[in-house]
mmCIF file of C-alpha atoms in Angstrom:
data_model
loop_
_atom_site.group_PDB
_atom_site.id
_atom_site.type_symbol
_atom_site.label_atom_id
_atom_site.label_comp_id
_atom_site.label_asym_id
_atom_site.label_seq_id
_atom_site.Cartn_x
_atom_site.Cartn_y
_atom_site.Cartn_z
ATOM 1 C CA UNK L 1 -58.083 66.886 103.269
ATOM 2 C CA UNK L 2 -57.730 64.715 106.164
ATOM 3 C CA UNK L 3 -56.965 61.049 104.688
ATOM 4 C CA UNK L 4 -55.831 59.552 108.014
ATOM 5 C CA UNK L 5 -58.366 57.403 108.420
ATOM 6 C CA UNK L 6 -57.545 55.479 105.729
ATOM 7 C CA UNK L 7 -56.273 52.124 106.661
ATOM 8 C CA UNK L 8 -53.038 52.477 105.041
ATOM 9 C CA UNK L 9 -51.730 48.875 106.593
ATOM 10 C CA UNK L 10 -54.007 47.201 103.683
ATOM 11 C CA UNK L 11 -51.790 49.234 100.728
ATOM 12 C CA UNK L 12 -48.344 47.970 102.292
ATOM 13 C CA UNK L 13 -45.213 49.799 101.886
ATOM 14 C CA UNK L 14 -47.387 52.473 99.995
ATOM 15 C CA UNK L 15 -49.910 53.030 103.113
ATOM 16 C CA UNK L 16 -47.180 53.014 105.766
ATOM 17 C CA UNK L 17 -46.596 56.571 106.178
ATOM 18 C CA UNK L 18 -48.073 59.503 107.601
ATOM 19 C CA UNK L 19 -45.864 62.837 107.627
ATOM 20 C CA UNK L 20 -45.729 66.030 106.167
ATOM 21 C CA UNK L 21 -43.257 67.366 103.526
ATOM 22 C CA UNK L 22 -40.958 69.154 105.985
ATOM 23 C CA UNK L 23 -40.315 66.029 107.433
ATOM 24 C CA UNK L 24 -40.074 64.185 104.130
ATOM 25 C CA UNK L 25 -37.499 66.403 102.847
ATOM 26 C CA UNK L 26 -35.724 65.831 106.540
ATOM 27 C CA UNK L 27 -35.485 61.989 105.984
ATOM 28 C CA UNK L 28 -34.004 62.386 102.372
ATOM 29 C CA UNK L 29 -31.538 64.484 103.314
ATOM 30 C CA UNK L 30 -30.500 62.218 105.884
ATOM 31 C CA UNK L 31 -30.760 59.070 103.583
ATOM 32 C CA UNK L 32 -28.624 61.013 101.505
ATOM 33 C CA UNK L 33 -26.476 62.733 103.826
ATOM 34 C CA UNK L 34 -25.240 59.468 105.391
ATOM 35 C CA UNK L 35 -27.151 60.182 108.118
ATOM 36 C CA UNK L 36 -29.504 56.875 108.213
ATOM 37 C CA UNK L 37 -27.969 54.674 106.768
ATOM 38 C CA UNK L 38 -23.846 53.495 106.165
ATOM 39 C CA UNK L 39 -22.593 54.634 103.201
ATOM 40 C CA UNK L 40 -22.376 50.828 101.734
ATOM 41 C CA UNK L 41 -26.345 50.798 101.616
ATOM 42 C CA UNK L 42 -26.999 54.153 99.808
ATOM 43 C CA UNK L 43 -24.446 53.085 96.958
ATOM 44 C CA UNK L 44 -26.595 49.823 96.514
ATOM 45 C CA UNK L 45 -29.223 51.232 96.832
ATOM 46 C CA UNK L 46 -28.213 53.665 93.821
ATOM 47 C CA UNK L 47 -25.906 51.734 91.559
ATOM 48 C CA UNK L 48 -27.671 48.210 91.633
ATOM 49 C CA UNK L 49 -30.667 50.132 89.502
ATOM 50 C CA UNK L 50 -33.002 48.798 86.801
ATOM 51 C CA UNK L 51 -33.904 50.849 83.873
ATOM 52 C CA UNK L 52 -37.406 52.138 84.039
ATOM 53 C CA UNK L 53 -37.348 54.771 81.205
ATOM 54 C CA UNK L 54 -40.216 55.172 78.816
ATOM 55 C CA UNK L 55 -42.274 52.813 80.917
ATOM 56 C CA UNK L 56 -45.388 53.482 82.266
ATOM 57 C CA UNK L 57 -44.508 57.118 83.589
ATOM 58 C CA UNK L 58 -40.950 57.573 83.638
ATOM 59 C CA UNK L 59 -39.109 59.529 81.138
ATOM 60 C CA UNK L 60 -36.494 58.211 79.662
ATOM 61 C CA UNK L 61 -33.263 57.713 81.810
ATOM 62 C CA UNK L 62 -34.711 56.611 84.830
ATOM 63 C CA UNK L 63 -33.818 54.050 86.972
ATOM 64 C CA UNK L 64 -34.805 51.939 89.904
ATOM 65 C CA UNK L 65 -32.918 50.816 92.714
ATOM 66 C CA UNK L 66 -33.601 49.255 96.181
ATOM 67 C CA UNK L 67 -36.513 51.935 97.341
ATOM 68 C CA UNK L 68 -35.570 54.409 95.401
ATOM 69 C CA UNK L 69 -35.763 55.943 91.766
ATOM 70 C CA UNK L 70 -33.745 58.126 89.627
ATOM 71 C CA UNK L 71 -35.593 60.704 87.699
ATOM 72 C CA UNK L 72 -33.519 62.605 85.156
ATOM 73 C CA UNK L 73 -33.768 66.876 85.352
ATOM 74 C CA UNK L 74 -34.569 68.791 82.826
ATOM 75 C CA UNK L 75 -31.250 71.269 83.826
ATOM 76 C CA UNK L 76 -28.973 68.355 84.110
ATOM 77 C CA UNK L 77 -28.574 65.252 86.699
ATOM 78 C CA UNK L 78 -31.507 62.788 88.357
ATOM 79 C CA UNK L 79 -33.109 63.403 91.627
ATOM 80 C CA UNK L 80 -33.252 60.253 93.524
ATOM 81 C CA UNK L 81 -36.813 59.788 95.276
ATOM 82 C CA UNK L 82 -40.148 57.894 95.504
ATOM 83 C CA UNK L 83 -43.560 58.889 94.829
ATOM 84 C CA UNK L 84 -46.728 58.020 96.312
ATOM 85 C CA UNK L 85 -49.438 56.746 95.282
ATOM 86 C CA UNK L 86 -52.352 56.711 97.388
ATOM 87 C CA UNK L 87 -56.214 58.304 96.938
ATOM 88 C CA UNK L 88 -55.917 61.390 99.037
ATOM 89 C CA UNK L 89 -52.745 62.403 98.651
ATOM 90 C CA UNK L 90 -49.385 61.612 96.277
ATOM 91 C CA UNK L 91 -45.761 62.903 97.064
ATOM 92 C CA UNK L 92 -43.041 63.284 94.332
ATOM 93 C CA UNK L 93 -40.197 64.390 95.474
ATOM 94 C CA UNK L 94 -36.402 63.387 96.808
ATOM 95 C CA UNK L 95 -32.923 64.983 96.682
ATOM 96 C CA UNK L 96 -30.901 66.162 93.810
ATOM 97 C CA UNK L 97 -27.701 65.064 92.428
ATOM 98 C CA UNK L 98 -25.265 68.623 92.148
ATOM 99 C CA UNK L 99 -26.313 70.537 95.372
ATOM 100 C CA UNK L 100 -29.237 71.037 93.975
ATOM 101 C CA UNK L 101 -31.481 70.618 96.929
ATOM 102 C CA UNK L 102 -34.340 68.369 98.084
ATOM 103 C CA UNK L 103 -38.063 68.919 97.665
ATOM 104 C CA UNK L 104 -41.843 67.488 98.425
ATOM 105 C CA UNK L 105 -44.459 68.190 96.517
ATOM 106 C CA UNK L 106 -48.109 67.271 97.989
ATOM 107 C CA UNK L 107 -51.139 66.636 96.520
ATOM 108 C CA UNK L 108 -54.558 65.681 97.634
ATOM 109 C CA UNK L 109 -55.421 63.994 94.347
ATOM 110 C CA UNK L 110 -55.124 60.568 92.816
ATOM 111 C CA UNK L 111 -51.391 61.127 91.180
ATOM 112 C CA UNK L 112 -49.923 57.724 90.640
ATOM 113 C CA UNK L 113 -50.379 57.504 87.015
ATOM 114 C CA UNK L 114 -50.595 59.186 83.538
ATOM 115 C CA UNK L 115 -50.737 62.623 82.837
ATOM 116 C CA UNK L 116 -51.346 63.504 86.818
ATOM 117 C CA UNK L 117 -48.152 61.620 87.644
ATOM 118 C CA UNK L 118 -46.328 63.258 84.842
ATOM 119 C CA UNK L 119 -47.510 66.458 86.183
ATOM 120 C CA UNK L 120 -46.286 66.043 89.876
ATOM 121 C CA UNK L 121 -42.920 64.765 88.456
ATOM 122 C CA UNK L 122 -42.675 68.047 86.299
ATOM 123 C CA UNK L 123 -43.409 69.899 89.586
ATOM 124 C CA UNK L 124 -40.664 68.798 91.392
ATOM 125 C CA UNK L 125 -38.404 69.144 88.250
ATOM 126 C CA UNK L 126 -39.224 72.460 88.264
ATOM 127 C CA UNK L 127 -38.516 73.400 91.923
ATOM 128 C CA UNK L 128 -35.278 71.195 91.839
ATOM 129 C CA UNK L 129 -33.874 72.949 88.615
ATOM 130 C CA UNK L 130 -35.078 76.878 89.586
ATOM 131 C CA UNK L 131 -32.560 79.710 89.596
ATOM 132 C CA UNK L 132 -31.242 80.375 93.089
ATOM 133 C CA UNK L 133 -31.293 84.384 93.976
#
């Protein structure tokens, strides 16, 4: 579904991007991987966190920081990330805590709430926490 006419400059920060999950996973890896930013910015942006647990669609444990949530796995750890939340197309996704990995997961359907946001978030759960072969 091609959503990129969609003036995404009148949803802010949630309408500023268009990219695709390889390049997604690219720029988390480098957020993550010092590669973006100093060091002294990802550690604020990860320690000075609110708790956002059991509201609205977060399980419990999670936290929010400057950009960027925590979302605890189900096999131990948080993935720290950011969803979107656009008509046309939601991403849930970020990079894992334990050498776990990083992942996108894209959807072309209204995700940014309830049960649908609950389901993208147990997608990327899933793929973050799979056996490795």
């Amino acid at each position: 579904m091609d959503v990129t006419e969609l003036p995404g400059y009148e949803f802010g920060a949630s309408g500023g991007l268009v990219s695709t999950p390889v390049d997604l996973n690219a720029f988390w890896d480098g957020l993550f991987g010092g590669r973006l930013l100093p060091g002294w910015a990802v550690r604020l942006m990860t320690r000075d966190t609110t708790d956002i647990g059991g509201r609205d669609v977060y399980p419990a444990g999670s936290r929010y920081g400057y950009g960027v949530a925590s979302i605890p796995l189900s096999c131990g750890g948080v993935y720290w990330g950011h969803g979107g939340d656009l008509p046309g197309g939601s991403v849930g996704g970020g990079r894992a805590t334990g050498g776990r990995g990083t992942v996108t997961v894209y959807t072309t359907t209204w995700a940014a709430e309830g049960d649908s946001l609950r389901h993208l978030q147990g997608t990327v759960d899933a793929a973050l926490c799979a056996k490795r072969r």
